[in-house]
Amino acid sequence: MSTVYQSYERAPDLGTPAPEAGTKLITLTIDGNEVTVPEGTSVMRAAALSNINIPKLCATDSLEPFGSCRLCLVQIEGMKGLPASCTTEARPGMKVTTQNKKIADTRRGVMELYISDHPLDCLTCPTNGDCELQDMAGAVGLREVRYGYKGENHLDAKKDTSNPYFTFDPSKCIVCSRCVRACDEVQGTFALTIQGRGFESKVSPSQNQSFLDSECVSCGACVQACPTATLSEVGLIEKGVPEHSVITTCAYCGVGCSFRAEMKGQEVVRMVPNKDGHANHGHSCVKGRFSFGYATHKDRIKKPMIRETIHEPWREVSWDEAFTFAANKIKGIQAKYGKNSVGAITSSRCTNEEVYIIQKLVRAAFGNNNVDTCARVCHSPTGFGLKATLGESAGTQSFDSVMKSDVIVIIGANPTAAHPVFASQMKRRLRQGAQLIVLDPREIDLVRSAHVEADYHLQLRPSTNVAVVNALSHVIMSEGLQNQKFIDERCDPEGFNAWKEFILDPVNSPEHVFEETGVSPEVVRGAARLFASKPNGAIYYGLGVTEHSQGSTTVMAIANLAMCTGNIGREGVGVNPLRGQNNVQGSCDMGSFPHELPGYRHVSDSATRALFGTTWGVEISANPGLRIPNMFDAAVAGTFKAMYIQGEDVAQSDPDTHHVTAALSSLECMIVQDLFLNETAKFATVFLPGSSFLEKNGTFTNAERRISPVRKVMEPLAGLEDWEVTQELSKALGYPMNYTHPREIMDEIARLTPTFAGISYEKLDRLGSIQWPCNDDAENGTPTMHIGEFVRGKGLFKVTPYVPTDEVTTRMYPLLLTTGRILSQYNVGAQTRRTENGKWHDEDVLEIHPHDAEQRGIEDGDWVGLQSRAGETVLRAVISERIQPGVVYTTFHHPFSGANVVTTDNSDWATNCPEYKVTAVQASKVTKLSDWQMKFAKFTDEQLEHLRRAREPQAIG
Ligand code: SF4
Ligand code: SF4
Ligand code: SF4
Ligand code: FES
């Protein structure tokens, strides 16, 4: 399949940002031509829009104009001197001259000063050919530099190479401040300053530290903004200027940032955030921007492998042999144990098309509904709770909607770590004056960071979300702060009346729940009043809501809170789940649930079954299949014997590792399709090499329901894209599928799924991305849902009683463990651990409050044994006041940490989503690893040896 490359050229830089959208247009004259632009446009941008490029250095259209370099001078009739075009607003009737001798001489003079303190090593400079300073020297016609290098200069300034992804060479800096402004305005980290004055001015990370030691989070915004080679990507330095680019979508988190993969041949030189990306508007985080090296890491497995049992070495085989082997195993197992003894797990890392054809394979070739997705262990309560109350299993807004919010509530989410690009946008809105309420057991960064401070931090005890959200609604209802008009017009009256009676019960008052939640009643009352008093209130939540025994209840309580304040159905408001992985929304949309076909249609519905069954030429079972935890239970019980897992590492990511590994060890055949021999693949008998997001075509759907194109930038290292592998396996099973390109899979999805009816690759290419529903009623998609009417008609308030979790602290397990993510690693870390990101986080640690640490004689850096009723592991302690007494916290990015050895099999009552966020534990100082860790190390060594033998057959014997 051929790859269509786009040219390397990027969108033109119009110098200053577009003004706030307004309707008024004005007309001015630039170099004798009439130009009409929106009011508020700068002279520089007006000129650029009419193809007149005024030289510039300190201006770029992603940053507010600064007016420091004086290169963009123009003449304006009636104005004195030569004003800077970047900071001068275009006015009606203005007459602008952009070029004459006086202007040219002045610009040349300015440029000469810059160049006199800049090394003239253009030929060997890494950005030769990709440098605005070089371009501008040409544009202003600089021919000589009269001042020479004899005077004072910065040419010997020392290079900072501490950051693994970009270098900082101050000898090339022109102190234009673009990097500083990018860090402030775009990223919101405020890590850079210009220190000193005049000739002494210099860019400085934090307190004159190296980039690595500073507050910098390596988002790359400063590198992007730098017009010189001062800040340069290591990829660019090593590989040279790219020659073509392809627009694709980041494969890490649910923000779904659009990138230009800038390439040389089959090699990625750098990933540059796409200015036209609707989810990211040209911004990125360290993962999407820099952490793509895993795609070509030496650990990639590029050949199919098979073996009879997990105790023997792998054997590399041809694709055909692997498909035949796998298909025979599945057929044999079904013949022996029955049709329902096999199933599959799809991945939210994979594309919509890949997920779709796996659930099709299960339903058509396996002949059952035993398909589930990793959303089971993260956002399944979102689907349940939002469907029940609002009528659609998805977030209600676009990310851009936050720019119209007056008050933002964040519940159980840590956006700066897990959804960093959206966090930057949110911080921008907060700096503009929106107010913030955080519900989290831990002091996340947004509670207090540069220029952002939460108005209220409700530092609740883990597992008490329902009690706190109910208490917020109780205050609103009991103080008459609700939006009764909205409720009367938009919501189901019966549901509302039942809920009103429930929520007004004093058991839901902040005073009553205080002992349980630990949040002072005044704080709850203040937060409730603030939320109800503002015109636009938006709620964002994450896994700290869903991964609880009452995850679905909390989602419904959040929907109640939004409905009772009228915060649904327009910009600036809404209920917004921050989906974890890149395609969680998509994997749910695509019907990879045991009870639902694509588009959330229940398998018991005969019309839906007939629709898919007729198209696929099979009869679809009306019985819901097994959920992931049921598959594990059935495997341990001996009734479930084979699994096909694509792109999902259940052995590391799912709770209660002992149980999961017991289940995986009980299978007779496990087919793993992945990039690496991950923890799950160590229990596999068939390994089918996967392709990274750079090696395939398809689409991802982000947290705002935005379907974005994933485009192949290099050929698959193992020869097949993931969808092709599934298709071949299906064929070997006797159910051939005949797609020639993922576009045909999407066409089928669109034909069979009303909310996708208007989606096609052609439209995606034309519009860049589309938010579903997209059909005849919404040809270009739906940025905001539930406008005028809820998807289910009337919004349905649900009664949401607080039921304490069974996972309670005892004398034996007196602490509560809760888990989360950090910025530089991603989920199970299979990808990010194979990049330079380990420089920031090379092990998971246990955060413990000083009080709890002191009681146990634990000091910073000590090894701590963490025991729960499920298991025991050992982690290094970090003493921190970010966590409250009685609570400990860790991340789960490294398999050896064994965070999930400790988490239990408790789960959400409605969806079985595991209760990762609450585990009763004891922590004590230890001097050796846990038994599990020692066994894990031994098993890993054995499995790596089995792999080594496959890769080096001569090693055998
Ligand atoms: S990489 Fe990002 S966080 Fe770091 S200094 Fe640059 S803009 Fe700031
Ligand atoms: S590092 Fe680059 S962007 Fe920053 S001041 Fe220097 S030249 Fe300008
Ligand atoms: S915010 Fe998410 S989607 Fe965007 S670059 Fe970072 S990891 Fe990728
Ligand atoms: S570009 Fe206008 S002053 Fe620098």
JSON list of N, CA and C in Angstrom, two decimals, residues 10 130 163-167 187 217-226 231-236 242 249-253 257-262 268-274 280 282-294 420-421 693-694 823 832 835 837:
[
{"chain": "A", "resi": 10, "resn": "ARG", "atom": "N", "xyz": [5.22, 23.89, 6.30]},
{"chain": "A", "resi": 10, "resn": "ARG", "atom": "CA", "xyz": [4.19, 24.04, 7.32]},
{"chain": "A", "resi": 10, "resn": "ARG", "atom": "C", "xyz": [3.24, 25.17, 6.93]},
{"chain": "A", "resi": 130, "resn": "ASP", "atom": "N", "xyz": [16.27, 25.80, 8.10]},
{"chain": "A", "resi": 130, "resn": "ASP", "atom": "CA", "xyz": [15.03, 25.78, 8.88]},
{"chain": "A", "resi": 130, "resn": "ASP", "atom": "C", "xyz": [15.16, 26.80, 10.01]},
{"chain": "A", "resi": 163, "resn": "ASN", "atom": "N", "xyz": [18.71, 18.13, 28.76]},
{"chain": "A", "resi": 163, "resn": "ASN", "atom": "CA", "xyz": [17.43, 17.52, 28.37]},
{"chain": "A", "resi": 163, "resn": "ASN", "atom": "C", "xyz": [17.69, 16.49, 27.27]},
{"chain": "A", "resi": 164, "resn": "PRO", "atom": "N", "xyz": [17.13, 15.29, 27.40]},
{"chain": "A", "resi": 164, "resn": "PRO", "atom": "CA", "xyz": [17.45, 14.27, 26.39]},
{"chain": "A", "resi": 164, "resn": "PRO", "atom": "C", "xyz": [16.87, 14.56, 25.01]},
{"chain": "A", "resi": 165, "resn": "TYR", "atom": "N", "xyz": [15.92, 15.48, 24.94]},
{"chain": "A", "resi": 165, "resn": "TYR", "atom": "CA", "xyz": [15.20, 15.66, 23.67]},
{"chain": "A", "resi": 165, "resn": "TYR", "atom": "C", "xyz": [15.53, 16.95, 22.92]},
{"chain": "A", "resi": 166, "resn": "PHE", "atom": "N", "xyz": [16.05, 17.96, 23.64]},
{"chain": "A", "resi": 166, "resn": "PHE", "atom": "CA", "xyz": [16.43, 19.18, 22.93]},
{"chain": "A", "resi": 166, "resn": "PHE", "atom": "C", "xyz": [17.63, 19.83, 23.62]},
{"chain": "A", "resi": 167, "resn": "THR", "atom": "N", "xyz": [18.35, 20.62, 22.86]},
{"chain": "A", "resi": 167, "resn": "THR", "atom": "CA", "xyz": [19.51, 21.29, 23.42]},
{"chain": "A", "resi": 167, "resn": "THR", "atom": "C", "xyz": [19.26, 22.80, 23.48]},
{"chain": "A", "resi": 187, "resn": "GLN", "atom": "N", "xyz": [2.14, 26.90, 27.35]},
{"chain": "A", "resi": 187, "resn": "GLN", "atom": "CA", "xyz": [2.26, 25.75, 28.25]},
{"chain": "A", "resi": 187, "resn": "GLN", "atom": "C", "xyz": [1.76, 26.08, 29.66]},
{"chain": "A", "resi": 217, "resn": "VAL", "atom": "N", "xyz": [8.80, 21.02, 31.83]},
{"chain": "A", "resi": 217, "resn": "VAL", "atom": "CA", "xyz": [8.15, 19.71, 31.68]},
{"chain": "A", "resi": 217, "resn": "VAL", "atom": "C", "xyz": [8.34, 19.15, 30.27]},
{"chain": "A", "resi": 218, "resn": "SER", "atom": "N", "xyz": [9.26, 19.73, 29.54]},
{"chain": "A", "resi": 218, "resn": "SER", "atom": "CA", "xyz": [9.65, 19.22, 28.21]},
{"chain": "A", "resi": 218, "resn": "SER", "atom": "C", "xyz": [8.48, 19.13, 27.22]},
{"chain": "A", "resi": 219, "resn": "CYS", "atom": "N", "xyz": [7.63, 20.12, 27.26]},
{"chain": "A", "resi": 219, "resn": "CYS", "atom": "CA", "xyz": [6.49, 20.09, 26.32]},
{"chain": "A", "resi": 219, "resn": "CYS", "atom": "C", "xyz": [6.93, 20.45, 24.91]},
{"chain": "A", "resi": 220, "resn": "GLY", "atom": "N", "xyz": [8.05, 21.15, 24.80]},
{"chain": "A", "resi": 220, "resn": "GLY", "atom": "CA", "xyz": [8.56, 21.51, 23.48]},
{"chain": "A", "resi": 220, "resn": "GLY", "atom": "C", "xyz": [8.02, 22.82, 22.93]},
{"chain": "A", "resi": 221, "resn": "ALA", "atom": "N", "xyz": [7.17, 23.52, 23.69]},
{"chain": "A", "resi": 221, "resn": "ALA", "atom": "CA", "xyz": [6.60, 24.77, 23.15]},
{"chain": "A", "resi": 221, "resn": "ALA", "atom": "C", "xyz": [7.68, 25.80, 22.87]},
{"chain": "A", "resi": 222, "resn": "CYS", "atom": "N", "xyz": [8.70, 25.85, 23.74]},
{"chain": "A", "resi": 222, "resn": "CYS", "atom": "CA", "xyz": [9.76, 26.84, 23.54]},
{"chain": "A", "resi": 222, "resn": "CYS", "atom": "C", "xyz": [10.60, 26.48, 22.31]},
{"chain": "A", "resi": 223, "resn": "VAL", "atom": "N", "xyz": [10.81, 25.18, 22.12]},
{"chain": "A", "resi": 223, "resn": "VAL", "atom": "CA", "xyz": [11.60, 24.73, 20.97]},
{"chain": "A", "resi": 223, "resn": "VAL", "atom": "C", "xyz": [10.85, 25.11, 19.69]},
{"chain": "A", "resi": 224, "resn": "GLN", "atom": "N", "xyz": [9.55, 24.91, 19.76]},
{"chain": "A", "resi": 224, "resn": "GLN", "atom": "CA", "xyz": [8.70, 25.22, 18.62]},
{"chain": "A", "resi": 224, "resn": "GLN", "atom": "C", "xyz": [8.76, 26.70, 18.29]},
{"chain": "A", "resi": 225, "resn": "ALA", "atom": "N", "xyz": [8.80, 27.52, 19.35]},
{"chain": "A", "resi": 225, "resn": "ALA", "atom": "CA", "xyz": [8.71, 28.96, 19.15]},
{"chain": "A", "resi": 225, "resn": "ALA", "atom": "C", "xyz": [10.05, 29.58, 18.76]},
{"chain": "A", "resi": 226, "resn": "CYS", "atom": "N", "xyz": [11.15, 28.93, 19.08]},
{"chain": "A", "resi": 226, "resn": "CYS", "atom": "CA", "xyz": [12.47, 29.55, 18.89]},
{"chain": "A", "resi": 226, "resn": "CYS", "atom": "C", "xyz": [12.77, 29.77, 17.40]},
{"chain": "A", "resi": 231, "resn": "LEU", "atom": "N", "xyz": [17.28, 26.63, 20.60]},
{"chain": "A", "resi": 231, "resn": "LEU", "atom": "CA", "xyz": [16.56, 25.48, 21.12]},
{"chain": "A", "resi": 231, "resn": "LEU", "atom": "C", "xyz": [16.28, 24.56, 19.95]},
{"chain": "A", "resi": 232, "resn": "SER", "atom": "N", "xyz": [16.92, 23.42, 19.93]},
{"chain": "A", "resi": 232, "resn": "SER", "atom": "CA", "xyz": [16.80, 22.51, 18.77]},
{"chain": "A", "resi": 232, "resn": "SER", "atom": "C", "xyz": [16.54, 21.10, 19.24]},
{"chain": "A", "resi": 233, "resn": "GLU", "atom": "N", "xyz": [15.69, 20.38, 18.50]},
{"chain": "A", "resi": 233, "resn": "GLU", "atom": "CA", "xyz": [15.43, 18.98, 18.82]},
{"chain": "A", "resi": 233, "resn": "GLU", "atom": "C", "xyz": [16.68, 18.15, 18.55]},
{"chain": "A", "resi": 234, "resn": "VAL", "atom": "N", "xyz": [16.94, 17.17, 19.43]},
{"chain": "A", "resi": 234, "resn": "VAL", "atom": "CA", "xyz": [18.08, 16.28, 19.22]},
{"chain": "A", "resi": 234, "resn": "VAL", "atom": "C", "xyz": [17.90, 15.51, 17.90]},
{"chain": "A", "resi": 235, "resn": "GLY", "atom": "N", "xyz": [16.66, 15.15, 17.59]},
{"chain": "A", "resi": 235, "resn": "GLY", "atom": "CA", "xyz": [16.38, 14.42, 16.34]},
{"chain": "A", "resi": 235, "resn": "GLY", "atom": "C", "xyz": [16.83, 15.23, 15.14]},
{"chain": "A", "resi": 236, "resn": "LEU", "atom": "N", "xyz": [16.59, 16.53, 15.19]},
{"chain": "A", "resi": 236, "resn": "LEU", "atom": "CA", "xyz": [16.96, 17.40, 14.08]},
{"chain": "A", "resi": 236, "resn": "LEU", "atom": "C", "xyz": [18.49, 17.51, 14.00]},
{"chain": "A", "resi": 242, "resn": "PRO", "atom": "N", "xyz": [14.15, 17.77, 7.94]},
{"chain": "A", "resi": 242, "resn": "PRO", "atom": "CA", "xyz": [13.26, 16.77, 7.32]},
{"chain": "A", "resi": 242, "resn": "PRO", "atom": "C", "xyz": [12.93, 17.13, 5.87]},
{"chain": "A", "resi": 249, "resn": "THR", "atom": "N", "xyz": [-2.03, 11.42, 14.37]},
{"chain": "A", "resi": 249, "resn": "THR", "atom": "CA", "xyz": [-2.56, 11.72, 15.70]},
{"chain": "A", "resi": 249, "resn": "THR", "atom": "C", "xyz": [-1.76, 10.98, 16.75]},
{"chain": "A", "resi": 250, "resn": "CYS", "atom": "N", "xyz": [-1.47, 11.66, 17.84]},
{"chain": "A", "resi": 250, "resn": "CYS", "atom": "CA", "xyz": [-0.69, 11.08, 18.93]},
{"chain": "A", "resi": 250, "resn": "CYS", "atom": "C", "xyz": [-1.39, 9.83, 19.46]},
{"chain": "A", "resi": 251, "resn": "ALA", "atom": "N", "xyz": [-0.58, 8.83, 19.82]},
{"chain": "A", "resi": 251, "resn": "ALA", "atom": "CA", "xyz": [-1.16, 7.55, 20.28]},
{"chain": "A", "resi": 251, "resn": "ALA", "atom": "C", "xyz": [-1.06, 7.40, 21.78]},
{"chain": "A", "resi": 252, "resn": "TYR", "atom": "N", "xyz": [-0.82, 8.46, 22.50]},
{"chain": "A", "resi": 252, "resn": "TYR", "atom": "CA", "xyz": [-0.74, 8.30, 23.96]},
{"chain": "A", "resi": 252, "resn": "TYR", "atom": "C", "xyz": [-2.09, 8.57, 24.64]},
{"chain": "A", "resi": 253, "resn": "CYS", "atom": "N", "xyz": [-2.45, 9.84, 24.87]},
{"chain": "A", "resi": 253, "resn": "CYS", "atom": "CA", "xyz": [-3.60, 10.04, 25.77]},
{"chain": "A", "resi": 253, "resn": "CYS", "atom": "C", "xyz": [-4.85, 10.49, 25.04]},
{"chain": "A", "resi": 257, "resn": "CYS", "atom": "N", "xyz": [-3.84, 14.77, 20.33]},
{"chain": "A", "resi": 257, "resn": "CYS", "atom": "CA", "xyz": [-3.17, 15.87, 19.64]},
{"chain": "A", "resi": 257, "resn": "CYS", "atom": "C", "xyz": [-2.79, 15.48, 18.22]},
{"chain": "A", "resi": 258, "resn": "SER", "atom": "N", "xyz": [-2.94, 16.44, 17.34]},
{"chain": "A", "resi": 258, "resn": "SER", "atom": "CA", "xyz": [-2.56, 16.24, 15.94]},
{"chain": "A", "resi": 258, "resn": "SER", "atom": "C", "xyz": [-1.09, 16.64, 15.77]},
{"chain": "A", "resi": 259, "resn": "PHE", "atom": "N", "xyz": [-0.36, 15.84, 15.02]},
{"chain": "A", "resi": 259, "resn": "PHE", "atom": "CA", "xyz": [1.07, 16.09, 14.81]},
{"chain": "A", "resi": 259, "resn": "PHE", "atom": "C", "xyz": [1.42, 16.00, 13.35]},
{"chain": "A", "resi": 260, "resn": "ARG", "atom": "N", "xyz": [2.47, 16.71, 12.98]},
{"chain": "A", "resi": 260, "resn": "ARG", "atom": "CA", "xyz": [3.12, 16.47, 11.70]},
{"chain": "A", "resi": 260, "resn": "ARG", "atom": "C", "xyz": [4.33, 15.60, 11.99]},
{"chain": "A", "resi": 261, "resn": "ALA", "atom": "N", "xyz": [4.30, 14.40, 11.46]},
{"chain": "A", "resi": 261, "resn": "ALA", "atom": "CA", "xyz": [5.49, 13.56, 11.58]},
{"chain": "A", "resi": 261, "resn": "ALA", "atom": "C", "xyz": [6.44, 14.05, 10.49]},
{"chain": "A", "resi": 262, "resn": "GLU", "atom": "N", "xyz": [7.51, 14.73, 10.90]},
{"chain": "A", "resi": 262, "resn": "GLU", "atom": "CA", "xyz": [8.46, 15.27, 9.91]},
{"chain": "A", "resi": 262, "resn": "GLU", "atom": "C", "xyz": [9.55, 14.23, 9.68]},
{"chain": "A", "resi": 268, "resn": "VAL", "atom": "N", "xyz": [11.56, 9.07, 11.34]},
{"chain": "A", "resi": 268, "resn": "VAL", "atom": "CA", "xyz": [10.96, 10.29, 11.90]},
{"chain": "A", "resi": 268, "resn": "VAL", "atom": "C", "xyz": [12.09, 11.17, 12.43]},
{"chain": "A", "resi": 269, "resn": "VAL", "atom": "N", "xyz": [12.15, 12.39, 11.93]},
{"chain": "A", "resi": 269, "resn": "VAL", "atom": "CA", "xyz": [13.14, 13.34, 12.44]},
{"chain": "A", "resi": 269, "resn": "VAL", "atom": "C", "xyz": [12.59, 14.00, 13.70]},
{"chain": "A", "resi": 270, "resn": "ARG", "atom": "N", "xyz": [11.34, 14.43, 13.61]},
{"chain": "A", "resi": 270, "resn": "ARG", "atom": "CA", "xyz": [10.70, 15.02, 14.80]},
{"chain": "A", "resi": 270, "resn": "ARG", "atom": "C", "xyz": [9.19, 15.00, 14.60]},
{"chain": "A", "resi": 271, "resn": "MET", "atom": "N", "xyz": [8.50, 15.06, 15.73]},
{"chain": "A", "resi": 271, "resn": "MET", "atom": "CA", "xyz": [7.04, 15.17, 15.71]},
{"chain": "A", "resi": 271, "resn": "MET", "atom": "C", "xyz": [6.72, 16.61, 16.09]},
{"chain": "A", "resi": 272, "resn": "VAL", "atom": "N", "xyz": [6.06, 17.33, 15.19]},
{"chain": "A", "resi": 272, "resn": "VAL", "atom": "CA", "xyz": [5.78, 18.74, 15.44]},
{"chain": "A", "resi": 272, "resn": "VAL", "atom": "C", "xyz": [4.27, 18.90, 15.60]},
{"chain": "A", "resi": 273, "resn": "PRO", "atom": "N", "xyz": [3.84, 19.48, 16.72]},
{"chain": "A", "resi": 273, "resn": "PRO", "atom": "CA", "xyz": [2.39, 19.63, 16.92]},
{"chain": "A", "resi": 273, "resn": "PRO", "atom": "C", "xyz": [1.77, 20.46, 15.80]},
{"chain": "A", "resi": 274, "resn": "ASN", "atom": "N", "xyz": [0.64, 19.98, 15.33]},
{"chain": "A", "resi": 274, "resn": "ASN", "atom": "CA", "xyz": [0.00, 20.60, 14.17]},
{"chain": "A", "resi": 274, "resn": "ASN", "atom": "C", "xyz": [-0.82, 21.82, 14.60]},
{"chain": "A", "resi": 280, "resn": "ASN", "atom": "N", "xyz": [-5.45, 20.31, 19.86]},
{"chain": "A", "resi": 280, "resn": "ASN", "atom": "CA", "xyz": [-4.25, 20.84, 20.51]},
{"chain": "A", "resi": 280, "resn": "ASN", "atom": "C", "xyz": [-3.77, 22.19, 19.98]},
{"chain": "A", "resi": 282, "resn": "GLY", "atom": "N", "xyz": [-1.64, 23.23, 17.96]},
{"chain": "A", "resi": 282, "resn": "GLY", "atom": "CA", "xyz": [-0.20, 23.45, 17.86]},
{"chain": "A", "resi": 282, "resn": "GLY", "atom": "C", "xyz": [0.58, 23.21, 19.13]},
{"chain": "A", "resi": 283, "resn": "HIS", "atom": "N", "xyz": [-0.09, 22.69, 20.17]},
{"chain": "A", "resi": 283, "resn": "HIS", "atom": "CA", "xyz": [0.66, 22.42, 21.42]},
{"chain": "A", "resi": 283, "resn": "HIS", "atom": "C", "xyz": [0.85, 20.91, 21.59]},
{"chain": "A", "resi": 284, "resn": "SER", "atom": "N", "xyz": [1.72, 20.56, 22.52]},
{"chain": "A", "resi": 284, "resn": "SER", "atom": "CA", "xyz": [2.03, 19.14, 22.71]},
{"chain": "A", "resi": 284, "resn": "SER", "atom": "C", "xyz": [2.51, 18.93, 24.13]},
{"chain": "A", "resi": 285, "resn": "CYS", "atom": "N", "xyz": [2.72, 17.68, 24.49]},
{"chain": "A", "resi": 285, "resn": "CYS", "atom": "CA", "xyz": [3.42, 17.38, 25.75]},
{"chain": "A", "resi": 285, "resn": "CYS", "atom": "C", "xyz": [4.61, 16.51, 25.42]},
{"chain": "A", "resi": 286, "resn": "VAL", "atom": "N", "xyz": [5.39, 16.21, 26.44]},
{"chain": "A", "resi": 286, "resn": "VAL", "atom": "CA", "xyz": [6.66, 15.50, 26.22]},
{"chain": "A", "resi": 286, "resn": "VAL", "atom": "C", "xyz": [6.43, 14.15, 25.52]},
{"chain": "A", "resi": 287, "resn": "LYS", "atom": "N", "xyz": [5.28, 13.51, 25.79]},
{"chain": "A", "resi": 287, "resn": "LYS", "atom": "CA", "xyz": [5.08, 12.17, 25.23]},
{"chain": "A", "resi": 287, "resn": "LYS", "atom": "C", "xyz": [4.86, 12.24, 23.71]},
{"chain": "A", "resi": 288, "resn": "GLY", "atom": "N", "xyz": [3.86, 13.01, 23.30]},
{"chain": "A", "resi": 288, "resn": "GLY", "atom": "CA", "xyz": [3.58, 13.07, 21.86]},
{"chain": "A", "resi": 288, "resn": "GLY", "atom": "C", "xyz": [4.71, 13.73, 21.09]},
{"chain": "A", "resi": 289, "resn": "ARG", "atom": "N", "xyz": [5.32, 14.72, 21.69]},
{"chain": "A", "resi": 289, "resn": "ARG", "atom": "CA", "xyz": [6.33, 15.52, 20.99]},
{"chain": "A", "resi": 289, "resn": "ARG", "atom": "C", "xyz": [7.64, 14.77, 20.83]},
{"chain": "A", "resi": 290, "resn": "PHE", "atom": "N", "xyz": [8.04, 14.07, 21.92]},
{"chain": "A", "resi": 290, "resn": "PHE", "atom": "CA", "xyz": [9.39, 13.51, 21.89]},
{"chain": "A", "resi": 290, "resn": "PHE", "atom": "C", "xyz": [9.48, 12.00, 22.11]},
{"chain": "A", "resi": 291, "resn": "SER", "atom": "N", "xyz": [8.45, 11.40, 22.71]},
{"chain": "A", "resi": 291, "resn": "SER", "atom": "CA", "xyz": [8.64, 10.02, 23.19]},
{"chain": "A", "resi": 291, "resn": "SER", "atom": "C", "xyz": [8.14, 9.00, 22.17]},
{"chain": "A", "resi": 292, "resn": "PHE", "atom": "N", "xyz": [8.67, 9.07, 20.97]},
{"chain": "A", "resi": 292, "resn": "PHE", "atom": "CA", "xyz": [8.22, 8.14, 19.93]},
{"chain": "A", "resi": 292, "resn": "PHE", "atom": "C", "xyz": [9.31, 7.11, 19.59]},
{"chain": "A", "resi": 293, "resn": "GLY", "atom": "N", "xyz": [10.44, 7.20, 20.28]},
{"chain": "A", "resi": 293, "resn": "GLY", "atom": "CA", "xyz": [11.57, 6.32, 19.96]},
{"chain": "A", "resi": 293, "resn": "GLY", "atom": "C", "xyz": [11.27, 4.84, 20.17]},
{"chain": "A", "resi": 294, "resn": "TYR", "atom": "N", "xyz": [10.24, 4.54, 21.00]},
{"chain": "A", "resi": 294, "resn": "TYR", "atom": "CA", "xyz": [9.90, 3.14, 21.24]},
{"chain": "A", "resi": 294, "resn": "TYR", "atom": "C", "xyz": [9.53, 2.42, 19.95]},
{"chain": "A", "resi": 420, "resn": "PRO", "atom": "N", "xyz": [-2.02, 16.59, 29.51]},
{"chain": "A", "resi": 420, "resn": "PRO", "atom": "CA", "xyz": [-1.26, 17.83, 29.68]},
{"chain": "A", "resi": 420, "resn": "PRO", "atom": "C", "xyz": [-1.63, 18.95, 28.72]},
{"chain": "A", "resi": 421, "resn": "VAL", "atom": "N", "xyz": [-1.93, 18.64, 27.50]},
{"chain": "A", "resi": 421, "resn": "VAL", "atom": "CA", "xyz": [-2.22, 19.72, 26.56]},
{"chain": "A", "resi": 421, "resn": "VAL", "atom": "C", "xyz": [-3.56, 20.37, 26.90]},
{"chain": "A", "resi": 693, "resn": "PHE", "atom": "N", "xyz": [1.65, 3.21, 15.96]},
{"chain": "A", "resi": 693, "resn": "PHE", "atom": "CA", "xyz": [0.75, 4.16, 15.28]},
{"chain": "A", "resi": 693, "resn": "PHE", "atom": "C", "xyz": [1.41, 4.81, 14.06]},
{"chain": "A", "resi": 694, "resn": "LEU", "atom": "N", "xyz": [2.74, 4.76, 14.02]},
{"chain": "A", "resi": 694, "resn": "LEU", "atom": "CA", "xyz": [3.43, 5.36, 12.86]},
{"chain": "A", "resi": 694, "resn": "LEU", "atom": "C", "xyz": [3.36, 4.46, 11.63]},
{"chain": "A", "resi": 823, "resn": "LEU", "atom": "N", "xyz": [3.42, 12.56, 34.48]},
{"chain": "A", "resi": 823, "resn": "LEU", "atom": "CA", "xyz": [3.49, 13.10, 33.13]},
{"chain": "A", "resi": 823, "resn": "LEU", "atom": "C", "xyz": [4.37, 12.30, 32.18]},
{"chain": "A", "resi": 832, "resn": "THR", "atom": "N", "xyz": [6.73, 4.31, 26.98]},
{"chain": "A", "resi": 832, "resn": "THR", "atom": "CA", "xyz": [7.56, 5.39, 27.54]},
{"chain": "A", "resi": 832, "resn": "THR", "atom": "C", "xyz": [8.81, 4.86, 28.24]},
{"chain": "A", "resi": 835, "resn": "THR", "atom": "N", "xyz": [11.89, 4.87, 26.09]},
{"chain": "A", "resi": 835, "resn": "THR", "atom": "CA", "xyz": [12.34, 6.17, 25.58]},
{"chain": "A", "resi": 835, "resn": "THR", "atom": "C", "xyz": [13.22, 6.78, 26.66]},
{"chain": "A", "resi": 837, "resn": "ASN", "atom": "N", "xyz": [12.37, 8.96, 28.60]},
{"chain": "A", "resi": 837, "resn": "ASN", "atom": "CA", "xyz": [11.53, 9.50, 29.67]},
{"chain": "A", "resi": 837, "resn": "ASN", "atom": "C", "xyz": [11.90, 8.97, 31.05]}
]
